[in-house]
CSV table of C-alpha atoms in Angstrom, one decimal:
chain,number,residue,atom,x,y,z
A,300,UNK,CA,-55.2,35.6,-43.4
A,301,UNK,CA,-53.2,34.5,-40.4
A,302,UNK,CA,-54.4,31.4,-38.5
A,303,UNK,CA,-54.5,31.9,-34.7
A,304,UNK,CA,-53.4,29.0,-32.6
A,305,UNK,CA,-55.4,28.7,-29.4
A,306,UNK,CA,-53.8,27.2,-26.4
A,307,UNK,CA,-55.3,24.1,-25.0
A,308,UNK,CA,-57.0,24.3,-21.6
A,309,UNK,CA,-56.8,21.4,-19.2
A,310,UNK,CA,-60.2,20.4,-17.8
A,311,UNK,CA,-61.2,17.7,-15.3
A,312,UNK,CA,-63.7,15.0,-16.4
A,313,UNK,CA,-66.5,16.4,-14.2
A,314,UNK,CA,-65.6,20.1,-14.0
A,315,UNK,CA,-64.7,20.0,-10.3
A,316,UNK,CA,-68.2,18.8,-9.3
A,317,UNK,CA,-68.9,19.1,-5.6
A,318,UNK,CA,-72.1,18.7,-3.5
A,319,UNK,CA,-73.0,18.1,0.1
A,320,UNK,CA,-76.4,16.8,1.3
A,321,UNK,CA,-77.5,15.4,4.6
A,322,UNK,CA,-74.0,15.6,6.0
A,323,UNK,CA,-72.6,13.6,3.1
A,324,UNK,CA,-70.1,15.1,0.6
A,325,UNK,CA,-69.4,14.0,-3.0
A,326,UNK,CA,-66.6,15.9,-4.7
A,327,UNK,CA,-64.3,15.3,-7.7
A,328,UNK,CA,-60.6,15.2,-6.9
A,329,UNK,CA,-59.0,17.3,-9.6
A,330,UNK,CA,-55.3,17.5,-8.5
A,331,UNK,CA,-54.3,13.8,-8.4
A,332,UNK,CA,-51.4,12.6,-10.4
A,333,UNK,CA,-51.5,8.9,-11.4
A,334,UNK,CA,-48.8,6.7,-12.9
A,335,UNK,CA,-49.4,3.1,-13.9
A,336,UNK,CA,-46.5,1.0,-12.7
A,337,UNK,CA,-45.8,-2.6,-13.5
A,338,UNK,CA,-42.5,-4.4,-12.8
A,339,UNK,CA,-40.9,-6.4,-15.5
A,340,UNK,CA,-39.9,-10.0,-14.9
A,341,UNK,CA,-36.4,-9.0,-13.8
A,342,UNK,CA,-37.6,-6.0,-11.8
A,343,UNK,CA,-40.0,-7.5,-9.2
A,344,UNK,CA,-37.4,-7.9,-6.4
A,345,UNK,CA,-36.1,-4.4,-6.9
A,346,UNK,CA,-39.6,-3.0,-7.0
A,347,UNK,CA,-40.4,-4.5,-3.6
A,348,UNK,CA,-37.3,-3.0,-2.1
A,349,UNK,CA,-38.1,0.4,-3.6
A,350,UNK,CA,-41.6,0.2,-2.1
A,351,UNK,CA,-40.4,-0.7,1.3
A,352,UNK,CA,-38.1,2.4,1.2
A,353,UNK,CA,-40.8,4.7,0.0
A,354,UNK,CA,-43.6,3.6,2.3
A,355,UNK,CA,-41.7,1.8,5.1
A,356,UNK,CA,-44.0,-1.2,4.5
A,357,UNK,CA,-43.8,-4.4,2.4
A,358,UNK,CA,-45.4,-4.4,-1.1
A,359,UNK,CA,-49.1,-4.5,-0.6
A,360,UNK,CA,-51.4,-7.3,-1.7
A,361,UNK,CA,-53.8,-6.9,-4.6
A,362,UNK,CA,-56.5,-5.6,-2.2
A,363,UNK,CA,-54.6,-3.1,-0.1
A,364,UNK,CA,-53.3,0.5,-0.9
A,365,UNK,CA,-50.3,2.0,0.8
A,366,UNK,CA,-50.7,5.6,1.9
A,367,UNK,CA,-48.0,7.9,3.2
A,368,UNK,CA,-47.3,11.6,3.1
A,369,UNK,CA,-49.4,12.6,0.1
A,370,UNK,CA,-48.5,9.6,-1.9
A,371,UNK,CA,-50.1,6.2,-2.4
A,372,UNK,CA,-49.6,2.9,-4.2
A,373,UNK,CA,-52.9,1.4,-5.2
A,374,UNK,CA,-53.5,-2.0,-6.9
A,375,UNK,CA,-55.1,-1.5,-10.3
A,376,UNK,CA,-54.7,-4.9,-11.9
A,377,UNK,CA,-52.7,-8.1,-11.6
A,378,UNK,CA,-49.1,-7.1,-10.8
A,379,UNK,CA,-49.9,-3.5,-11.7
A,380,UNK,CA,-50.3,-0.4,-9.5
A,381,UNK,CA,-51.2,3.2,-9.5
A,382,UNK,CA,-48.5,5.3,-8.0
A,383,UNK,CA,-50.3,8.5,-7.0
A,384,UNK,CA,-49.5,11.9,-5.7
A,385,UNK,CA,-52.4,13.8,-4.1
A,386,UNK,CA,-51.0,17.1,-5.4
A,387,UNK,CA,-50.7,18.1,-9.0
A,388,UNK,CA,-47.4,17.1,-10.6
A,389,UNK,CA,-46.5,18.5,-14.1
A,390,UNK,CA,-44.5,15.4,-15.1
A,391,UNK,CA,-45.8,12.4,-13.0
A,392,UNK,CA,-43.6,9.8,-14.7
A,393,UNK,CA,-40.4,11.8,-13.9
A,394,UNK,CA,-41.6,12.2,-10.3
A,395,UNK,CA,-42.2,8.4,-10.1
A,396,UNK,CA,-38.8,7.8,-11.7
A,397,UNK,CA,-37.2,9.9,-9.0
A,398,UNK,CA,-39.2,8.3,-6.2
A,399,UNK,CA,-38.4,4.7,-7.2
A,400,UNK,CA,-34.8,5.4,-8.3
A,401,UNK,CA,-33.3,5.4,-11.8
A,402,UNK,CA,-31.8,1.9,-11.5
A,403,UNK,CA,-35.1,0.0,-10.7
A,404,UNK,CA,-37.1,2.4,-12.8
A,405,UNK,CA,-35.4,0.9,-15.9
A,406,UNK,CA,-37.2,-2.3,-14.9
A,407,UNK,CA,-40.6,-0.8,-14.6
A,408,UNK,CA,-43.2,-0.1,-17.3
A,409,UNK,CA,-44.7,3.3,-16.5
A,410,UNK,CA,-47.4,5.4,-18.2
A,411,UNK,CA,-49.1,8.6,-17.1
A,412,UNK,CA,-52.8,7.9,-16.3
A,413,UNK,CA,-53.6,11.2,-14.7
A,414,UNK,CA,-56.1,12.3,-17.3
A,415,UNK,CA,-57.5,8.9,-18.0
A,416,UNK,CA,-59.5,8.5,-14.8
A,417,UNK,CA,-62.2,10.4,-12.9
A,418,UNK,CA,-62.0,10.3,-9.1
A,419,UNK,CA,-64.8,11.0,-6.7
A,420,UNK,CA,-64.4,11.4,-3.0
A,421,UNK,CA,-67.4,10.2,-0.9
A,422,UNK,CA,-67.5,11.0,2.7
A,423,UNK,CA,-69.9,11.8,5.5
A,424,UNK,CA,-72.7,10.4,7.6
A,425,UNK,CA,-74.5,8.5,4.7
A,426,UNK,CA,-71.5,7.5,2.7
A,427,UNK,CA,-72.0,3.9,3.7
A,428,UNK,CA,-75.6,3.9,2.7
A,429,UNK,CA,-74.8,5.4,-0.7
A,430,UNK,CA,-72.4,2.5,-1.3
A,431,UNK,CA,-74.9,0.0,-0.1
A,432,UNK,CA,-77.1,1.1,-3.0
A,433,UNK,CA,-74.3,1.2,-5.5
A,434,UNK,CA,-72.3,-2.0,-5.1
A,435,UNK,CA,-72.4,-5.5,-3.5
A,436,UNK,CA,-69.2,-5.0,-1.4
A,437,UNK,CA,-69.4,-4.8,2.4
A,438,UNK,CA,-68.0,-1.3,3.0
A,439,UNK,CA,-68.4,-1.3,6.8
A,440,UNK,CA,-65.4,-0.4,8.9
A,441,UNK,CA,-64.7,-4.0,9.9
A,442,UNK,CA,-64.9,-5.3,6.4
A,443,UNK,CA,-63.1,-2.4,4.6
A,444,UNK,CA,-60.4,-0.9,6.9
A,445,UNK,CA,-58.3,2.0,5.8
A,446,UNK,CA,-56.4,1.1,2.6
A,447,UNK,CA,-58.7,-1.7,1.5
A,448,UNK,CA,-59.1,-1.6,-2.2
A,449,UNK,CA,-61.3,-3.5,-4.7
A,450,UNK,CA,-62.4,-3.5,-8.3
A,451,UNK,CA,-66.2,-3.7,-8.6
A,452,UNK,CA,-69.2,-2.7,-10.6
A,453,UNK,CA,-71.4,0.2,-9.8
A,454,UNK,CA,-74.4,0.8,-12.1
A,455,UNK,CA,-72.8,-1.6,-14.7
A,456,UNK,CA,-69.7,0.6,-14.8
A,457,UNK,CA,-66.2,-0.5,-13.8
A,458,UNK,CA,-65.0,1.2,-10.6
A,459,UNK,CA,-62.0,0.9,-8.2
A,460,UNK,CA,-63.0,1.7,-4.7
A,461,UNK,CA,-60.4,2.4,-2.0
A,462,UNK,CA,-61.0,3.3,1.7
A,463,UNK,CA,-59.1,6.4,2.7
A,464,UNK,CA,-58.2,7.7,6.2
A,465,UNK,CA,-61.3,9.0,8.0
A,466,UNK,CA,-62.4,12.6,7.4
A,467,UNK,CA,-61.8,15.4,9.9
A,468,UNK,CA,-65.2,14.7,11.5
A,469,UNK,CA,-64.4,11.0,11.9
A,470,UNK,CA,-66.6,9.7,9.2
A,471,UNK,CA,-65.5,7.1,6.6
A,472,UNK,CA,-63.9,8.4,3.4
A,473,UNK,CA,-63.8,6.6,0.1
A,474,UNK,CA,-62.3,7.3,-3.3
A,475,UNK,CA,-64.1,6.0,-6.4
A,476,UNK,CA,-62.1,5.7,-9.6
A,477,UNK,CA,-63.8,5.2,-12.9
A,478,UNK,CA,-62.5,5.7,-16.5
A,479,UNK,CA,-62.8,9.2,-17.8
A,480,UNK,CA,-65.0,7.9,-20.7
A,481,UNK,CA,-67.7,6.8,-18.3
A,482,UNK,CA,-67.3,9.6,-15.7
A,483,UNK,CA,-70.5,11.5,-16.4
A,484,UNK,CA,-72.6,8.3,-16.4
A,485,UNK,CA,-71.0,7.3,-13.2
A,486,UNK,CA,-71.7,10.6,-11.5
A,487,UNK,CA,-75.3,10.4,-12.6
A,488,UNK,CA,-75.6,6.9,-11.0
A,489,UNK,CA,-74.2,8.1,-7.7
A,490,UNK,CA,-76.6,11.1,-7.6
A,491,UNK,CA,-79.5,8.7,-8.1
A,492,UNK,CA,-79.0,7.0,-4.7
A,493,UNK,CA,-79.6,8.3,-1.2
A,494,UNK,CA,-78.7,10.9,0.1
A,495,UNK,CA,-78.2,12.5,-3.3
A,496,UNK,CA,-81.4,11.2,-5.0
A,497,UNK,CA,-82.9,13.6,-7.4
A,498,UNK,CA,-79.8,15.7,-8.0
A,499,UNK,CA,-79.1,14.6,-11.5
A,500,UNK,CA,-76.9,17.3,-13.2
A,501,UNK,CA,-79.1,18.4,-16.1
A,502,UNK,CA,-76.1,20.1,-17.8
A,503,UNK,CA,-74.7,16.7,-18.5
A,504,UNK,CA,-77.5,15.8,-21.0
């Protein structure tokens, strides 16, 4: 008897979930590539120089994400960042290596985190109201401008929230990052608040 080897199929944490209600959209982002980047003790200066070349801006603070041409650098922990590409990359670490340059990359600790996180995009008329029910952060425009990023708790789950450039209709846009292990619980929590109340995905239970 010959054993048949089945090819593995890549799946997103939430199966490409997407819904729109009352002019507000919630959708899983399935094509992001994420690399965790942390400069070693002798690589911090070179890292700052590389960032300035990539984004034409100084290294961001621990509460601000740099965004440019489909790439972003988002703070994820103390002296640690997510270098992200908005489009799927088959080898994110090699792409990051090329972006930062081989010399400085030898002074950076990098790991591919693309499959470790679930990312929901929240945008539309009632995005702010939904966040008001989910967390204690002030997510209004003046308090959270484009790029502002914070670690917080939503429904007792750890989340990284970052303000993105406004949507095409001018409404605020937010990305919500949560570990893959808690993705379904997090989605259920978001769907329990306005304007999505009552839309619990039964297939998850």
